[in-house]
Amino acid sequence: MENKQLGATAATLVPLAPKNGRRILFFPYPQQGHISPMLHLANLLHSKGFTITIIHTNLNSPNQSDYPHFTFRPFDDGFPPNSKVSHLETLCSRCVEPFRECLAQIMLSDHTAPGGERESIACLIADVSWNFLGAAADNFKLPTIILRTANISNALAIVKLPHFIEKGYFDHTIEGSELKAAVPEFPTINFKDIRKTYGINPKAICETLTSLLKVMKATSGVIWNSCKELEESEMQMICEEFPVPHFLIGPLHKYIPGPASSLIAYDPSSISWLNSKAPKSVIYVSYGSLSSMDETEFLEMAWGLANSMQQFLWVVRPGSVRGFEWLEALPDGFIDKLDGRGHIVKWAPQLEVLAHQATGGFWTHCGWNSTLESICEGVPMIWSRGMMDQPINARYVTDVWRVGIELEKGKEREEIKQAIRRLMVDKEGQEIRERSSRLKETLSNCLKQGGSSRDSVESLVDHILSL
Ligand code: UDX
């Protein structure tokens, strides 16, 4: 059956499937890039007849009014509500006890669905970043399914990290042009990518990262916000490495349109400004919810954008330029001199921006959500810098799917100007745009009836009902 409700907001959705008497508990990690895919997944499973409870920290708590069809169970993590997300291990150690108590209260209470029928709890779907999950859920014999909000390639790189360290891939014996050579055990990526991903002291994070992945081995399944069409060979490798059921059901944000529980208020002028622009004439610039930069990099970006003579919509999060509140580092009159070619906002409705007919390119940090969102709208990308999973995502964008270009140095105005013109004006950009359109079509097909992700959702539903 076609979803007749597409176009409705999540808040107004009535589930298409009848209630199945099973409740799913969700436990998102409190960062924007993790909360959004988890809530999209909750909406999707709600539409399949499950009742939903969201367990969450006070820190970065989701906007409940967007989801009146869910039950929310906050617990006190001890952080002031608007404090910055802390170090993963600190956050986990603060949350372990309150989470256990919250889970116990839920498990020991009477379960009645909104219509009054009795229901049972099917499973906990949690973000992989919570390092205490197994023990907490085992007390109640509650099956746990993991949601990985990053892609499979990154999980595979983590699996191989101890080996990379042992082989000396982070040593200074590999330098200069050798850094661009393919890593023998993972030829899609090069030595530079793994240096950028894990930094100069990978040993310090190796244990944390690999132990989080080991959790996956003991779970009842892993859900990926990715799809077979993007990561087919990676999917086979991960199934061998982690012999539990894997469900590639992404891109999650495309099933049910609706708000993505934004932690920051959207600036509506993003869309009104775009409305006055010609098709594909604007480059959208955003580095996601976490990254920051110094003043020099910020100014090089500003001048690179201005000198490209292209129109741009630029998200500069307050506090993301170190040492400044917002735009104070810009030279006096910078915006006025652009003659309307540039618009800067604190936070934009990114899904709408990428889907807007005026958006012709996306200069991104290649966070996995931004990457998927851009692919889904057929918007070609520029990548210049990043950390964690982003350099590997970017390698796939530029060299595997070939829907973007890389700014090698990334911090110099002349290179920035050239890259923007290559993407927005040159023939090279036109070719990338055509590949982006084809990839958009591929992803759209995997969500249709009979498509790989759609089928995988059905398998996931059957799996949860069998637990
Ligand atoms: C982080 C990591 O960087 C990312 O690589 C990982 O996969 C998840 O956690 P983040 O850096 O915030 O996330 O990047 P990204 O994954 O792209 O998520 C950002 C989200 O914020 C996107 O869903 C995007 O639509 C949204 N966003 C961003 C807005 O809604 N408005 C903005 O102005 C900017």
XYZ file of C-alpha atoms and ligand atoms in Angstrom:
501
model
C 0.000 0.000 0.000
C 1.323 3.449 -0.859
C 1.805 5.821 2.015
C -0.965 8.354 1.391
C 0.307 10.426 4.253
C 3.585 11.486 2.706
C 3.701 15.209 3.079
C 2.111 15.087 6.519
C 4.387 15.932 9.416
C 5.509 13.146 11.726
C 3.348 14.658 14.428
C 0.180 14.192 12.415
C 0.913 10.681 11.224
C -1.458 7.895 12.087
C 0.242 4.488 11.767
C -0.560 2.655 8.574
C -0.284 -0.757 10.188
C -2.625 -1.719 13.022
C -1.091 -1.761 16.513
C 0.762 -5.022 17.039
C 0.827 -5.042 20.843
C 4.610 -4.576 21.023
C 6.476 -1.600 22.420
C 10.035 -0.660 21.435
C 12.310 1.322 23.727
C 14.738 3.695 21.983
C 17.829 5.199 23.559
C 19.523 7.860 21.371
C 22.972 9.324 22.018
C 22.522 13.060 22.757
C 24.085 14.648 19.694
C 22.241 16.032 16.676
C 23.835 13.584 14.219
C 22.700 10.657 16.385
C 19.286 11.874 17.599
C 17.880 12.606 14.131
C 18.365 9.130 12.591
C 17.117 7.456 15.794
C 13.891 9.472 15.755
C 13.412 8.847 12.039
C 13.735 5.129 12.790
C 11.257 5.402 15.676
C 8.768 7.097 13.342
C 9.237 4.378 10.755
C 8.642 1.559 13.256
C 5.690 3.436 14.717
C 4.159 3.399 11.248
C 4.610 -0.395 11.302
C 2.370 -0.774 14.348
C 4.837 -0.555 17.249
C 4.327 1.692 20.252
C 7.346 3.852 21.010
C 9.102 4.950 24.183
C 12.132 7.234 23.938
C 14.509 7.047 26.898
C 16.757 10.103 26.875
C 19.206 12.246 28.786
C 18.336 15.733 29.982
C 21.289 16.891 27.959
C 20.128 17.732 24.431
C 16.725 16.231 25.036
C 14.600 15.793 21.893
C 11.732 18.160 21.210
C 8.741 16.216 22.535
C 6.141 18.420 20.889
C 7.273 17.144 17.475
C 6.361 13.594 18.537
C 3.059 13.530 20.444
C 2.645 9.897 19.365
C 5.685 8.785 21.451
C 6.192 8.380 25.198
C 9.296 10.156 26.517
C 11.201 8.953 29.600
C 13.945 11.424 30.526
C 16.487 10.674 33.229
C 18.764 13.000 35.135
C 22.325 12.762 33.828
C 23.539 15.515 36.146
C 24.458 17.900 33.300
C 22.850 21.335 33.018
C 20.351 21.114 30.086
C 22.312 23.306 27.675
C 25.824 22.189 28.499
C 28.099 20.979 25.702
C 28.178 17.256 24.990
C 30.937 15.900 27.088
C 33.583 13.282 26.380
C 31.950 9.955 25.474
C 33.336 8.049 28.456
C 32.341 10.788 30.933
C 28.849 10.856 29.494
C 28.556 7.074 29.656
C 29.786 6.892 33.238
C 27.279 9.596 34.280
C 24.410 7.840 32.508
C 24.896 4.189 33.416
C 23.099 4.244 36.787
C 20.235 6.638 35.928
C 19.650 4.678 32.718
C 19.454 1.394 34.643
C 16.958 2.887 37.081
C 14.866 4.323 34.270
C 14.896 1.004 32.423
C 13.943 -0.875 35.603
C 10.969 1.435 36.169
C 9.787 0.884 32.617
C 10.293 -2.878 32.702
C 8.544 -3.311 36.036
C 5.534 -1.152 35.252
C 2.263 -2.222 33.700
C 2.228 -1.872 29.936
C -0.881 -0.611 28.362
C -1.071 0.788 24.852
C -2.790 4.177 24.293
C -5.975 2.301 23.263
C -6.030 0.382 26.576
C -4.781 -2.991 25.242
C -2.009 -4.875 27.039
C 1.326 -4.820 25.308
C 4.773 -6.323 25.782
C 8.192 -4.778 25.310
C 9.859 -6.224 22.225
C 13.371 -4.805 22.469
C 15.647 -1.883 23.148
C 17.074 -0.069 20.125
C 20.089 1.909 21.265
C 22.939 3.912 19.827
C 26.204 1.975 19.693
C 27.977 4.774 21.574
C 26.496 3.704 24.918
C 29.220 1.423 26.248
C 27.156 -0.078 29.089
C 24.217 -1.403 27.118
C 24.727 -5.153 27.292
C 24.892 -5.348 31.074
C 21.961 -2.975 31.614
C 19.539 -4.760 29.302
C 20.721 -8.290 30.223
C 19.314 -7.859 33.756
C 15.871 -7.876 32.210
C 16.622 -10.353 29.415
C 15.675 -7.541 27.075
C 16.923 -8.064 23.499
C 19.055 -5.166 22.309
C 19.403 -3.973 18.738
C 22.074 -1.442 17.858
C 21.588 1.539 15.562
C 24.824 2.621 13.894
C 24.363 6.195 12.720
C 27.668 6.172 10.819
C 28.222 3.949 7.795
C 29.640 0.433 7.411
C 32.970 1.497 5.899
C 33.800 3.313 9.092
C 32.982 0.319 11.231
C 35.292 -1.765 9.033
C 38.068 0.795 9.446
C 37.651 0.552 13.230
C 37.839 -3.239 13.037
C 41.166 -2.877 11.230
C 42.522 -0.086 13.440
C 44.597 -2.300 15.805
C 46.178 -3.837 12.716
C 46.863 -0.400 11.170
C 48.625 0.631 14.379
C 50.633 -2.588 14.525
C 51.731 -2.172 10.895
C 53.037 1.317 11.656
C 50.595 3.186 9.384
C 50.587 6.154 11.768
C 54.390 6.293 12.015
C 56.271 9.102 10.380
C 57.962 6.671 8.023
C 54.947 7.155 5.719
C 55.135 10.765 4.571
C 54.723 13.080 1.578
C 53.246 11.546 -1.556
C 53.155 8.083 0.094
C 50.287 9.336 2.218
C 48.088 9.257 -0.864
C 48.771 5.562 -1.480
C 45.947 3.098 -0.887
C 45.924 1.250 2.429
C 46.607 -2.393 1.385
C 43.937 -3.899 3.664
C 41.339 -1.255 2.698
C 42.272 0.009 -0.769
C 39.336 2.422 -1.046
C 41.000 4.715 1.470
C 44.531 6.084 1.708
C 46.992 6.625 4.555
C 46.064 10.298 4.789
C 42.424 9.357 5.377
C 43.218 7.118 8.324
C 45.533 9.766 9.792
C 42.731 12.340 9.558
C 40.199 9.904 10.972
C 42.151 8.762 14.004
C 44.525 11.700 14.594
C 48.104 11.463 15.684
C 47.517 9.275 18.735
C 45.225 6.480 17.567
C 46.258 4.194 20.421
C 44.413 6.498 22.819
C 41.051 5.919 21.120
C 41.599 2.435 19.716
C 40.363 0.579 22.777
C 37.255 2.738 23.173
C 36.296 2.399 19.520
C 36.942 -1.318 19.204
C 35.150 -2.099 22.490
C 32.068 -0.243 21.249
C 32.059 -2.389 18.152
C 32.483 -5.581 20.141
C 29.135 -4.759 21.777
C 27.595 -5.418 18.358
C 28.622 -9.076 18.514
C 26.457 -9.692 21.556
C 23.313 -7.975 20.283
C 20.199 -9.200 18.517
C 21.026 -7.203 15.402
C 22.481 -4.057 13.908
C 20.564 -1.406 11.968
C 22.538 0.749 9.528
C 21.521 4.117 8.148
C 22.999 3.029 4.841
C 21.897 0.863 1.947
C 23.118 -2.030 -0.171
C 23.444 0.230 -3.208
C 26.048 2.377 -1.426
C 27.993 -0.270 0.492
C 27.411 -3.722 -0.976
C 30.879 -5.266 -0.552
C 31.244 -3.560 2.832
C 27.952 -5.172 3.860
C 29.316 -8.634 3.085
C 32.484 -7.955 5.061
C 30.613 -6.669 8.098
C 28.308 -9.717 8.091
C 31.380 -11.962 8.237
C 32.988 -9.891 10.962
C 29.835 -9.604 13.108
C 27.665 -12.679 12.602
C 24.395 -11.148 13.831
C 21.454 -10.000 11.664
C 22.253 -6.746 9.825
C 19.575 -4.436 8.441
C 20.581 -1.812 5.885
C 17.492 0.349 5.798
C 18.771 3.849 5.059
C 18.367 6.620 4.205
C 16.160 6.835 7.281
C 15.090 10.446 6.828
C 13.333 9.662 3.538
C 10.587 7.335 4.787
C 8.376 9.741 6.668
C 8.827 13.449 6.097
C 8.805 15.476 9.243
C 10.911 17.430 11.680
C 14.264 15.941 12.636
C 14.126 17.078 16.270
C 16.551 19.903 15.705
C 18.400 20.943 18.843
C 18.875 24.469 17.447
C 16.099 26.708 16.079
C 16.039 26.950 12.279
C 16.429 30.372 10.717
C 13.423 30.631 8.330
C 15.227 33.281 6.261
C 17.333 30.423 4.804
C 14.366 29.366 2.688
C 12.937 32.812 1.936
C 16.398 33.869 0.713
C 16.700 30.762 -1.483
C 13.216 31.351 -2.911
C 14.470 34.397 -4.817
C 17.371 32.538 -6.471
C 17.648 30.799 -9.831
C 17.714 26.974 -10.010
C 20.990 25.376 -8.877
C 22.655 28.758 -8.441
C 23.504 28.605 -4.728
C 26.209 26.740 -2.868
C 25.118 25.730 0.627
C 27.878 25.613 3.255
C 27.624 23.812 6.583
C 29.994 21.843 8.795
C 27.363 20.064 10.887
C 26.619 20.321 14.563
C 29.999 19.764 16.202
C 32.974 21.119 14.307
C 34.749 24.378 15.023
C 37.531 26.368 13.345
C 40.014 29.112 14.061
C 39.745 32.694 12.847
C 42.202 32.221 9.969
C 40.284 29.309 8.494
C 37.006 31.172 8.886
C 38.348 34.204 7.040
C 39.808 32.086 4.241
C 36.388 30.461 3.849
C 34.693 33.870 3.785
C 37.056 35.269 1.142
C 37.005 32.073 -0.904
C 33.204 32.223 -0.992
C 33.148 35.938 -1.804
C 35.822 35.684 -4.524
C 34.100 32.738 -6.224
C 31.401 35.226 -7.331
C 28.810 32.498 -6.687
C 25.775 32.843 -4.445
C 26.081 31.110 -1.085
C 24.011 30.225 1.970
C 26.418 29.695 4.865
C 25.612 28.169 8.267
C 27.927 29.554 10.955
C 26.887 28.077 14.298
C 27.336 30.497 17.212
C 30.605 29.612 18.947
C 31.950 27.598 16.023
C 34.648 30.203 15.273
C 36.931 29.766 18.262
C 37.248 32.923 20.350
C 34.170 34.613 18.823
C 30.479 34.582 19.557
C 29.351 34.555 15.946
C 30.474 36.668 12.957
C 32.618 39.287 14.739
C 35.763 38.062 12.961
C 34.413 39.161 9.546
C 35.833 42.446 8.225
C 33.465 45.442 8.577
C 31.005 45.645 5.701
C 31.847 42.158 4.376
C 28.198 41.145 3.909
C 27.123 44.490 2.419
C 29.862 44.324 -0.205
C 28.514 40.970 -1.427
C 25.541 42.773 -2.964
C 23.072 40.081 -1.880
C 25.174 37.187 -3.146
C 25.669 35.700 0.312
C 23.430 34.927 3.269
C 24.699 33.712 6.652
C 22.498 31.992 9.239
C 23.076 30.332 12.617
C 21.245 27.111 11.703
C 19.260 26.134 8.616
C 16.507 23.579 7.905
C 19.075 21.505 6.039
C 16.713 18.912 4.562
C 14.623 21.697 3.026
C 17.695 23.600 1.872
C 19.141 20.581 0.083
C 15.791 19.818 -1.543
C 15.368 23.437 -2.680
C 15.559 24.005 -6.427
C 18.027 26.888 -5.941
C 20.642 24.712 -4.212
C 23.301 23.596 -6.681
C 26.123 22.422 -4.417
C 26.962 21.586 -0.822
C 30.303 22.417 0.789
C 30.206 19.974 3.673
C 32.340 18.332 6.372
C 30.881 14.998 5.160
C 29.210 13.991 8.409
C 27.283 10.856 7.502
C 23.849 12.482 7.846
C 24.837 15.440 5.686
C 26.387 13.112 3.109
C 23.275 10.939 2.842
C 20.970 13.949 2.823
C 22.943 15.492 -0.036
C 23.031 12.252 -2.055
C 19.268 11.871 -1.615
C 18.668 15.278 -3.212
C 21.248 14.809 -5.966
C 23.312 17.754 -4.705
C 27.029 17.474 -5.588
C 29.487 18.124 -2.786
C 32.768 19.807 -1.925
C 34.697 18.391 1.012
C 37.545 20.169 2.709
C 38.107 18.983 6.226
C 36.805 16.639 8.846
C 37.514 14.204 11.607
C 36.159 10.912 12.973
C 34.175 9.126 10.260
C 34.148 12.132 7.913
C 37.410 11.649 5.937
C 36.347 8.124 5.006
C 32.844 9.276 4.054
C 34.507 11.934 1.904
C 36.734 9.393 0.134
C 33.610 7.494 -0.915
C 31.969 10.753 -2.031
C 34.911 11.858 -4.168
C 36.470 8.596 -5.405
C 33.887 5.798 -5.172
C 30.507 7.402 -5.914
C 32.259 10.376 -7.574
C 29.638 12.915 -6.553
C 31.965 15.490 -5.061
C 35.384 17.084 -5.126
C 38.000 17.394 -2.439
C 39.703 20.595 -1.383
C 43.183 19.232 -0.804
C 44.524 22.027 1.361
C 41.109 23.318 2.268
C 42.174 26.396 4.107
C 43.290 28.762 1.363
C 40.961 31.237 -0.296
C 42.317 30.738 -3.820
C 41.821 26.967 -3.742
C 38.364 27.441 -2.214
C 37.393 29.895 -4.947
C 38.622 27.513 -7.664
C 36.829 24.504 -6.157
C 33.522 26.359 -5.913
C 33.812 27.457 -9.547
C 34.776 23.936 -10.643
C 31.605 22.596 -9.046
C 29.169 25.404 -9.836
C 30.367 26.678 -13.214
C 32.749 24.298 -14.996
C 32.040 21.279 -17.180
C 33.569 19.073 -14.471
C 30.808 20.238 -12.114
C 28.178 19.418 -14.709
C 29.473 15.842 -14.941
C 29.494 15.475 -11.163
C 25.938 16.834 -11.091
C 24.832 14.206 -13.598
C 26.366 11.406 -11.500
C 24.702 12.913 -8.407
C 21.316 12.806 -10.151
C 21.816 9.143 -11.055
C 22.818 8.273 -7.490
C 19.753 10.123 -6.189
C 17.611 7.950 -8.437
C 19.332 4.788 -7.192
C 18.678 5.698 -3.591
C 15.132 6.636 -4.310
C 14.590 3.190 -5.883
C 15.940 1.345 -2.859
C 13.132 2.876 -0.804
C 10.362 1.844 -3.196
C 8.334 -1.341 -2.891
C 10.757 -4.200 -3.677
C 13.801 -1.960 -3.138
C 16.643 -3.209 -0.942
C 16.090 -0.897 2.030
C 12.305 -1.289 1.947
C 12.715 -5.094 1.983
C 15.178 -4.825 4.816
C 12.650 -2.825 6.856
C 10.167 -5.700 6.455
C 12.857 -8.164 7.621
C 13.594 -5.927 10.599
C 9.919 -5.793 11.565
C 9.653 -9.611 11.339
C 12.854 -9.951 13.343
C 11.622 -7.664 16.132
C 8.277 -9.487 16.276
C 10.158 -12.792 16.615
C 12.231 -11.657 19.625
C 28.367 13.718 13.907
C 29.502 13.316 12.996
O 30.186 14.453 12.585
C 29.031 12.482 11.871
O 30.096 12.221 10.997
C 28.426 11.241 12.424
O 28.043 10.376 11.402
C 27.256 11.612 13.310
O 27.670 12.531 14.317
P 27.618 16.049 12.745
O 29.052 16.445 12.732
O 26.682 16.955 13.380
O 27.402 14.571 13.315
O 27.250 15.882 11.176
P 26.065 15.166 10.432
O 26.138 13.690 10.584
O 26.121 15.650 9.051
O 24.738 15.638 11.146
C 24.333 16.975 11.171
C 22.819 17.032 11.139
O 22.440 18.355 11.467
C 22.251 16.706 9.767
O 21.163 15.823 9.897
C 21.783 18.057 9.240
O 20.611 17.984 8.458
C 21.524 18.833 10.499
N 21.769 20.276 10.274
C 23.028 20.765 10.094
C 20.685 21.119 10.249
O 19.538 20.682 10.389
N 20.912 22.446 10.061
C 22.148 22.981 9.899
O 22.244 24.196 9.762
C 23.255 22.093 9.910
